Short mmCIF file of C-alpha atoms in Angstrom, two decimals:
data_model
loop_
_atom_site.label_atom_id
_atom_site.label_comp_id
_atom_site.label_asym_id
_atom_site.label_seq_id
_atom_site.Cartn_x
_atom_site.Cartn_y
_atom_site.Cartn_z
CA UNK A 1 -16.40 -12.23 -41.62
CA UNK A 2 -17.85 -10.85 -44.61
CA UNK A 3 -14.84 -7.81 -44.72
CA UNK A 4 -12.00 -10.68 -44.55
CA UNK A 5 -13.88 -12.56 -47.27
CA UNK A 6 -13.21 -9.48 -49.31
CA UNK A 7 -9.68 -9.72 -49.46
CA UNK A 8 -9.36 -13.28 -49.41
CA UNK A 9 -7.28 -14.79 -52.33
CA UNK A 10 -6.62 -11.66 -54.22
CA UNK A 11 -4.25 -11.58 -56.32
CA UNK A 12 -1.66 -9.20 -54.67
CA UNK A 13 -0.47 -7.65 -57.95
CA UNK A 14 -3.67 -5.85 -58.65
CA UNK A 15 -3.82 -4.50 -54.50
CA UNK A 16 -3.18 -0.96 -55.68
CA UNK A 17 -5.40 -1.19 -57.99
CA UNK A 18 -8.95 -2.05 -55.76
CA UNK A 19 -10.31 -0.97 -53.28
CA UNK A 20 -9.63 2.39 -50.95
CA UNK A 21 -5.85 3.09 -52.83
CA UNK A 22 -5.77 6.29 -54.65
CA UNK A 23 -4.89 5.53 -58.59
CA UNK A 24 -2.06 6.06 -59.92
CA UNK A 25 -0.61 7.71 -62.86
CA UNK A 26 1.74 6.17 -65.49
CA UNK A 27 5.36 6.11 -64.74
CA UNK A 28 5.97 7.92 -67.96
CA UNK A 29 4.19 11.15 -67.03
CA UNK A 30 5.72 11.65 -64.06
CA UNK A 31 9.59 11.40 -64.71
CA UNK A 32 11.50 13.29 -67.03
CA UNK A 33 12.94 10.63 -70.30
CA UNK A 34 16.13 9.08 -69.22
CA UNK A 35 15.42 8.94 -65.71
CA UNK A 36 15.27 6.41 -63.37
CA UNK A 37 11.84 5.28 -62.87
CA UNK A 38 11.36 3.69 -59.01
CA UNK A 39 7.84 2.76 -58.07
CA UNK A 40 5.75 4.45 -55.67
CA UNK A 41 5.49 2.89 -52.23
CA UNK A 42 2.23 1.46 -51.48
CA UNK A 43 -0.69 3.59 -50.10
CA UNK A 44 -2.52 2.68 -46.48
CA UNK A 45 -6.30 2.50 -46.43
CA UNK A 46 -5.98 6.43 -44.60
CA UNK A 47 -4.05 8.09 -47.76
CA UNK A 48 -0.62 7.73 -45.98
CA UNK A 49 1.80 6.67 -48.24
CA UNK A 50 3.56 4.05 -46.50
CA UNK A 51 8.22 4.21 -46.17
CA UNK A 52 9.52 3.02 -49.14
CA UNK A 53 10.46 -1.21 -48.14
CA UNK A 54 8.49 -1.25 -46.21
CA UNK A 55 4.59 -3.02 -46.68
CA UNK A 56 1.65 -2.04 -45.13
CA UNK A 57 -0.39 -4.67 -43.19
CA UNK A 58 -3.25 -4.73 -45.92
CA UNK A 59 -0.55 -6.25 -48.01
CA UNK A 60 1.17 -8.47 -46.18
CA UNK A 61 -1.45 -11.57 -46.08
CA UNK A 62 -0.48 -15.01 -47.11
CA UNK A 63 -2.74 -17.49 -48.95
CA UNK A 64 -5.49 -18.81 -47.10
CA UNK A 65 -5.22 -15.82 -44.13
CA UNK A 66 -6.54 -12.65 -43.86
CA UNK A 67 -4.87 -9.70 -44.92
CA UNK A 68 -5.66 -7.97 -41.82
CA UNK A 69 -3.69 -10.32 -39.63
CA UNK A 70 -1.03 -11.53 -41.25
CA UNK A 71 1.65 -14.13 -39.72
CA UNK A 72 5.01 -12.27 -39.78
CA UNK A 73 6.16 -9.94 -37.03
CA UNK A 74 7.59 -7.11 -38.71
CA UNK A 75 7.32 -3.87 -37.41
CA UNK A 76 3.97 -1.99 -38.52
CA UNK A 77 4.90 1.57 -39.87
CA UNK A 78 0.95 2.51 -38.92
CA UNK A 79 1.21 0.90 -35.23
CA UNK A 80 0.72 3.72 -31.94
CA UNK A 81 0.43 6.68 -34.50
CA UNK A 82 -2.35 9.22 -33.55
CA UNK A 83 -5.63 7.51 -34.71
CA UNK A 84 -4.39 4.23 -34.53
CA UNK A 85 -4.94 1.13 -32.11
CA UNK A 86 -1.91 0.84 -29.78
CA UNK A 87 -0.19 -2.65 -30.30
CA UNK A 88 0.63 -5.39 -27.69
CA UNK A 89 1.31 -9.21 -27.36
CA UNK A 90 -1.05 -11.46 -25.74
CA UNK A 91 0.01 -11.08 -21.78
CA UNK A 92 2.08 -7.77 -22.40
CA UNK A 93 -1.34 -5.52 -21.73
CA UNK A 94 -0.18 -2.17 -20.72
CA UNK A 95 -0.71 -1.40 -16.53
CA UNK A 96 -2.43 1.60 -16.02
CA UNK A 97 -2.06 1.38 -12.37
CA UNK A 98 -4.32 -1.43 -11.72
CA UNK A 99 -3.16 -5.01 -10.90
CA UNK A 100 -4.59 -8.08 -9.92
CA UNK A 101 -5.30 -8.15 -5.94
CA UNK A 102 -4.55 -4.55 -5.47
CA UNK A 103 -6.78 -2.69 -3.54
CA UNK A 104 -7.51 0.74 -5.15
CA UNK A 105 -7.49 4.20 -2.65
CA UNK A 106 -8.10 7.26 -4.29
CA UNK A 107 -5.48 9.97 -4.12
CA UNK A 108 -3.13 8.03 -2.69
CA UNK A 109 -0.61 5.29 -3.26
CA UNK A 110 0.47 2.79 -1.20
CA UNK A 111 4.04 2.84 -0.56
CA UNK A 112 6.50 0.52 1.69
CA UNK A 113 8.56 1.75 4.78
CA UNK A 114 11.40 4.12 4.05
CA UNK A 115 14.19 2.22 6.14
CA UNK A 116 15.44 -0.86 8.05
CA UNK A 117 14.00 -2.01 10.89
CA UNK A 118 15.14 0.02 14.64
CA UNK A 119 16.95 -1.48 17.06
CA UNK A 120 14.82 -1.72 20.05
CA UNK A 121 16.90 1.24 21.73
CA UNK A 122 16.30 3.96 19.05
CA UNK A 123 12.95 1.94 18.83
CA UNK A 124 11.60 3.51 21.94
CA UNK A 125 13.31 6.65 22.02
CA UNK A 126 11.84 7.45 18.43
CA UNK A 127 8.48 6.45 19.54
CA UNK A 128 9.02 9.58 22.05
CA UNK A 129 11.00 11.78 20.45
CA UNK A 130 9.79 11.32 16.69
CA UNK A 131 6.90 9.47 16.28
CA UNK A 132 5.92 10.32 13.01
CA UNK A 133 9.22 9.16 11.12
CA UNK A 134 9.38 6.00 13.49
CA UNK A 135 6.18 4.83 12.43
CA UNK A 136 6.89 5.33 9.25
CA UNK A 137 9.62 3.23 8.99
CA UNK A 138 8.44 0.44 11.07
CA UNK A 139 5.16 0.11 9.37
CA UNK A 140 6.16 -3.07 7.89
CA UNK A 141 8.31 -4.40 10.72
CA UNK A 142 6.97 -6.72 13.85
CA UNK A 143 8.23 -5.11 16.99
CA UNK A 144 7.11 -8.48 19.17
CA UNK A 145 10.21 -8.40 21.11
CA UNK A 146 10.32 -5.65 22.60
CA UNK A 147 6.44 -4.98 22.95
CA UNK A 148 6.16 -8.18 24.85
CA UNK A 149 8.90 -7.38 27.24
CA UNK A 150 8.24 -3.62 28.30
CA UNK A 151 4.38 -4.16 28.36
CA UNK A 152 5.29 -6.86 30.81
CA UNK A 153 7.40 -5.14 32.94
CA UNK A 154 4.65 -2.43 32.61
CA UNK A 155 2.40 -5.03 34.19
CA UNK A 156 4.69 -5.80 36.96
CA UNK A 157 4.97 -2.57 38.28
CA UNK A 158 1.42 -0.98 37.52
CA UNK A 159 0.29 -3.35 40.46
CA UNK A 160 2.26 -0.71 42.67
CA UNK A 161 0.40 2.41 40.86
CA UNK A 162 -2.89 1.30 42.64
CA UNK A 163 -2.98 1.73 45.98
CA UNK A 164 -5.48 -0.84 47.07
CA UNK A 165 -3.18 -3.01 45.04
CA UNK A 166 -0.09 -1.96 46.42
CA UNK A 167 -1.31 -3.00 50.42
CA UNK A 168 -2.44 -6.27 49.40
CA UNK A 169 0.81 -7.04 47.92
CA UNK A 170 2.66 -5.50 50.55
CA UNK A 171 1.11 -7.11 53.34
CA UNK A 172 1.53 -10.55 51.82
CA UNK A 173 3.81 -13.16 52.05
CA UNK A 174 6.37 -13.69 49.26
CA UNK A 175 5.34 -16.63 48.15
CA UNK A 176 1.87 -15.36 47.15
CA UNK A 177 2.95 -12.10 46.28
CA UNK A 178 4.95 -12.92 43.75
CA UNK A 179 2.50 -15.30 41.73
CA UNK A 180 0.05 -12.30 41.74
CA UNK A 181 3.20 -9.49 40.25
CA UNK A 182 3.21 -12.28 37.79
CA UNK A 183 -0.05 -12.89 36.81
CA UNK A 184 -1.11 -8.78 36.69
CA UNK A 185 1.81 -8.67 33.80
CA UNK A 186 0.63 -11.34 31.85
CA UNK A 187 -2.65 -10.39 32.42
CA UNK A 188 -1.12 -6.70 31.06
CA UNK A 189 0.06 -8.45 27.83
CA UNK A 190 -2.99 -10.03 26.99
CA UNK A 191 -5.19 -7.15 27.16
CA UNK A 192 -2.45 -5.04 25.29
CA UNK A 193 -2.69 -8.13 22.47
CA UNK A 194 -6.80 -7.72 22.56
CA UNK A 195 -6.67 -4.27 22.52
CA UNK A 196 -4.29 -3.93 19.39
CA UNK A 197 -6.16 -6.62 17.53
CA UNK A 198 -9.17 -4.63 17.86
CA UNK A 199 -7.61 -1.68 16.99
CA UNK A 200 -5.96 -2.80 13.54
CA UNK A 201 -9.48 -4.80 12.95
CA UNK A 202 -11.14 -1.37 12.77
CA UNK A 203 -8.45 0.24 11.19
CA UNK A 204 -9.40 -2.50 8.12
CA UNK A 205 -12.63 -1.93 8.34
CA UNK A 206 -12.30 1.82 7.79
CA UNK A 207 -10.02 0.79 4.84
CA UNK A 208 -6.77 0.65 6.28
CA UNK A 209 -4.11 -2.08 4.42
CA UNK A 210 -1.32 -2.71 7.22
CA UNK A 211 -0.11 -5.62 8.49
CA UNK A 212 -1.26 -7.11 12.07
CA UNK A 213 2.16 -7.62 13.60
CA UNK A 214 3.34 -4.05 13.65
CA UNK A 215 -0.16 -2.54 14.48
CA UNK A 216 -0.74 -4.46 17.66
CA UNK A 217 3.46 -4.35 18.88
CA UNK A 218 3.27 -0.58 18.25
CA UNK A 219 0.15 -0.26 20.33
CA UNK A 220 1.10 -2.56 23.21
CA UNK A 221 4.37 0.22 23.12
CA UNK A 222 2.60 3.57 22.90
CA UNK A 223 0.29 2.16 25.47
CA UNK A 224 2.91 1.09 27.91
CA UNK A 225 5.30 3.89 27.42
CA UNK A 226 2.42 6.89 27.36
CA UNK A 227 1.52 5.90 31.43
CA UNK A 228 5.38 5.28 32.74
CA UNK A 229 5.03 9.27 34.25
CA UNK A 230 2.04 8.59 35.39
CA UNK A 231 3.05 4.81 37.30
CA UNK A 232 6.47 6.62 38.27
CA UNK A 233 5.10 9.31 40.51
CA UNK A 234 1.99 6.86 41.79
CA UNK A 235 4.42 4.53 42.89
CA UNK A 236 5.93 7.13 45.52
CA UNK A 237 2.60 8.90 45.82
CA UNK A 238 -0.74 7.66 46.13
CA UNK A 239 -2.84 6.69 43.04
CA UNK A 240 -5.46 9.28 43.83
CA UNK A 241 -3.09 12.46 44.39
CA UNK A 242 -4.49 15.53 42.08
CA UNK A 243 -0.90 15.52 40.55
CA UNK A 244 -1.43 11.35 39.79
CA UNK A 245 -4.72 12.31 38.08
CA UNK A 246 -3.57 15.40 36.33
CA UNK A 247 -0.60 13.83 34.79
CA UNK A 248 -2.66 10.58 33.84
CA UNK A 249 -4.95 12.96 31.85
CA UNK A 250 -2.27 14.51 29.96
CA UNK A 251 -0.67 11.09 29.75
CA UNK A 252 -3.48 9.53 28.22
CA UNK A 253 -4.43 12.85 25.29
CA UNK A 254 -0.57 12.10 24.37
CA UNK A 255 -1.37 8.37 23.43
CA UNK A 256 -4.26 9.17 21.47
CA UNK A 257 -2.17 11.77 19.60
CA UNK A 258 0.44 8.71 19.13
CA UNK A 259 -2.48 5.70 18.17
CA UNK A 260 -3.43 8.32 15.88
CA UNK A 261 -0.09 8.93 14.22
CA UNK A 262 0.73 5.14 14.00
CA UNK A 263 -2.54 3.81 12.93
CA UNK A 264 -2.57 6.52 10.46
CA UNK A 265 1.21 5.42 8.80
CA UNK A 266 0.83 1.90 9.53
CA UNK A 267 -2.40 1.71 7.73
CA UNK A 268 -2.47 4.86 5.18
CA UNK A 269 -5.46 6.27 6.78
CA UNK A 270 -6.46 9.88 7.41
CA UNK A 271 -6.20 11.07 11.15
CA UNK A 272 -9.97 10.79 11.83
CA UNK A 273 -10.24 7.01 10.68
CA UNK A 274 -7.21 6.36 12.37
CA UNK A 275 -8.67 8.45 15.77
CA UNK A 276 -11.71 6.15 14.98
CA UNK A 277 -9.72 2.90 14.80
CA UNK A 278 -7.80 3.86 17.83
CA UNK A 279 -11.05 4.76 20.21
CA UNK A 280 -12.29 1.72 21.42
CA UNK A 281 -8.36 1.04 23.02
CA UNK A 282 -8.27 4.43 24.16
CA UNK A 283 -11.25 4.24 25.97
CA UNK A 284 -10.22 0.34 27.38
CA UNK A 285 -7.33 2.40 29.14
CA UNK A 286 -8.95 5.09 30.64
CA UNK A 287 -10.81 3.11 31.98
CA UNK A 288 -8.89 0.40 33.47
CA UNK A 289 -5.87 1.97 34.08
CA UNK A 290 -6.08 5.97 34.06
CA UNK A 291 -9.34 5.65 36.12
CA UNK A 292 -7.68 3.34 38.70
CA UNK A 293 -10.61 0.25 37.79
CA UNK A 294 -7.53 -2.06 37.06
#
C-alpha cells in the first residue's frame, strides 16, 4: 500500500520530473534555432522511451486511483514484451493444457474416434480382418445391437459344442429342449455382460478413460466371434477331438491378442495394462468354455 501511496495525487505535470525518469535537457540545447521543437515522449520506469501518443501506465492514473491500475483500456505499449507480466482479463487465463475435470496422462493425449460408427456388417468383418483400425474408430460407439444378438446365437449353439450337452438335448423332447437352447444363450449374454464389466472396471483402475458401452459390446464380440472355429468343427466332431482342443487353444491366444488391442484403443492404455485388464475374462473363458466346464 505504501508504493501506491507514493503516487497518489501527484500532480501529473511534474511525473517526468520524480521519481525513476531520466532528466531531461532543455528544449533549446537540443534543436537547432528555428526548428520545430516537439516534446520527448515519456520515459517507462525500465529506461524505454515509450511511442510517441502514446502514455505509459505510470501516467495514466486518475484522481483518487492508483497509477498502477488505471481505469481505461487502452492498449499497454509495455504489455507481453520480454521481462514483462503477460496480460489477461479476469476469466480469459491462458490454457496450458490443463482444464477443469481433465484427467492428466503423461505422454499422451486423449483423442476421440477417427470415424462414424460401422455398420454391423463391416462391424464384424473389421473386428477380423482389421482390428486395430476398427477399434479405433468405435471406441466411442455402443455396439449393443449387434453384441447382444451374435453372443446369443453364440449361446444357442455352444450347447451343441459340448458333447454331454449335446445328448441331453438330443434325447429330449422338444418342449424341454427348447427352454434349455434358450436359457444356455441368455445365460451366454449375461456372463459376456459380467465379464466385460469387469474387464473395463480394471481397465479404469489401471488408468484407462473409455466409456462402458463400447468396452463390454466389443468384448461380448471378440469373445463370441474368437470360438465360432472352434464350436463349428465341435458341432460335427466331438468336443474332446485333439483337433477341437488344438484349435480352441489357438482360438483362445487370438482373443487375448484382440482384448488386448481393444482395451488398449478403447481405453488409451499400453498393451500390458490392457493384457492386465483383459486377464480375469480371458481366464473366465478358458475355463468355461475352451476347457469344456460350461
Amino acid at each position: 500500500m505504501a508504493g501506491f501511496r507514493i503516487g497518489r495525487g501527484r500532480d501529473p505535470r511534474n511525473a517526468q520530473q520524480q521519481g525513476p525518469y531520466p532528466p531531461q535537457t532543455p528544449q533549446h540545447s537540443q534543436h537547432p534555432q528555428g526548428a520545430p521543437q516537439q516534446a520527448p515522449g515519456p520515459y517507462s520506469p525500465y529506461g524505454q522511451q515509450a511511442p510517441q501518443g502514446q502514455q505509459g501506465p505510470w501516467q495514466r492514473g486518475g484522481h483518487g486511483e492508483p497509477e498502477y491500475f488505471d481505469g481505461q483500456t487502452g492498449p499497454d505499449p509495455y504489455a507481453n514484451a520480454p521481462g514483462h507480466t503477460q496480460q489477461f482479463r479476469f476469466g480469459e487465463e491462458p490454457d496450458y493444457g490443463y482444464n477443469q475435470g481433465a484427467t492428466y496422462a503423461a505422454g499422451r493425449t486423449t483423442a476421440p474416434a477417427i470415424g462414424p460408427k460401422l455398420p454391423w456388417k463391416q462391424l464384424l468383418s473389421g473386428i477380423v480382418l482389421r482390428p486395430n483400425a476398427t477399434f479405433w474408430q468405435m471406441r466411442d460407439h455402443s455396439v449393443w445391437g449387434p453384441a447382444i444378438i451374435v453372443t446369443f446365437l453364440y449361446g444357442l449353439l455352444a450347447v451343441f459344442g459340448f458333447d454331454q450337452a449335446r445328448e441331453d438335448v438330443l434325447n429330449s423332447t422338444l418342449a424341454s429342449a427348447v427352454p434349455y437352447v434358450i436359457v444356455t444363450g441368455i445365460a451366454v449374454v449375461l456372463s459376456g455382460l459380467v465379464l466385460g464389466s469387469v474387464t473395463h472396471t480394471l481397465a479404469r483402475q489401471f488408468g484407462g478413460d473409455g466409456a462402458w458401452g463400447p468396452t463390454v459390446g466389443l468384448a461380448m464380440l471378440i469373445a463370441s466371434i474368437t470360438d465360432a472355429p472352434r464350436l463349428f468343427f465341435a458341432l460335427f466332431l466331438s468336443g474332446n477331438a485333439p483337433f477341437v482342443q488344438v484349435l480352441g487353444w489357438v482360438t483362445w491366444v487370438a482373443a487375448g491378442a484382440l482384448f488386448t488391442s481393444m482395451v488398449s484403443r478403447s481405453h488409451d492404455l499400453p498393451w500390458q495394462k490392457a493384457l492386465g485388464a483383459s486377464s480375469i475374462q480371458l481366464i473366465a473363458l478358458l475355463v468355461l468354455i475352451k476347457l469344456g466346464t460350461l
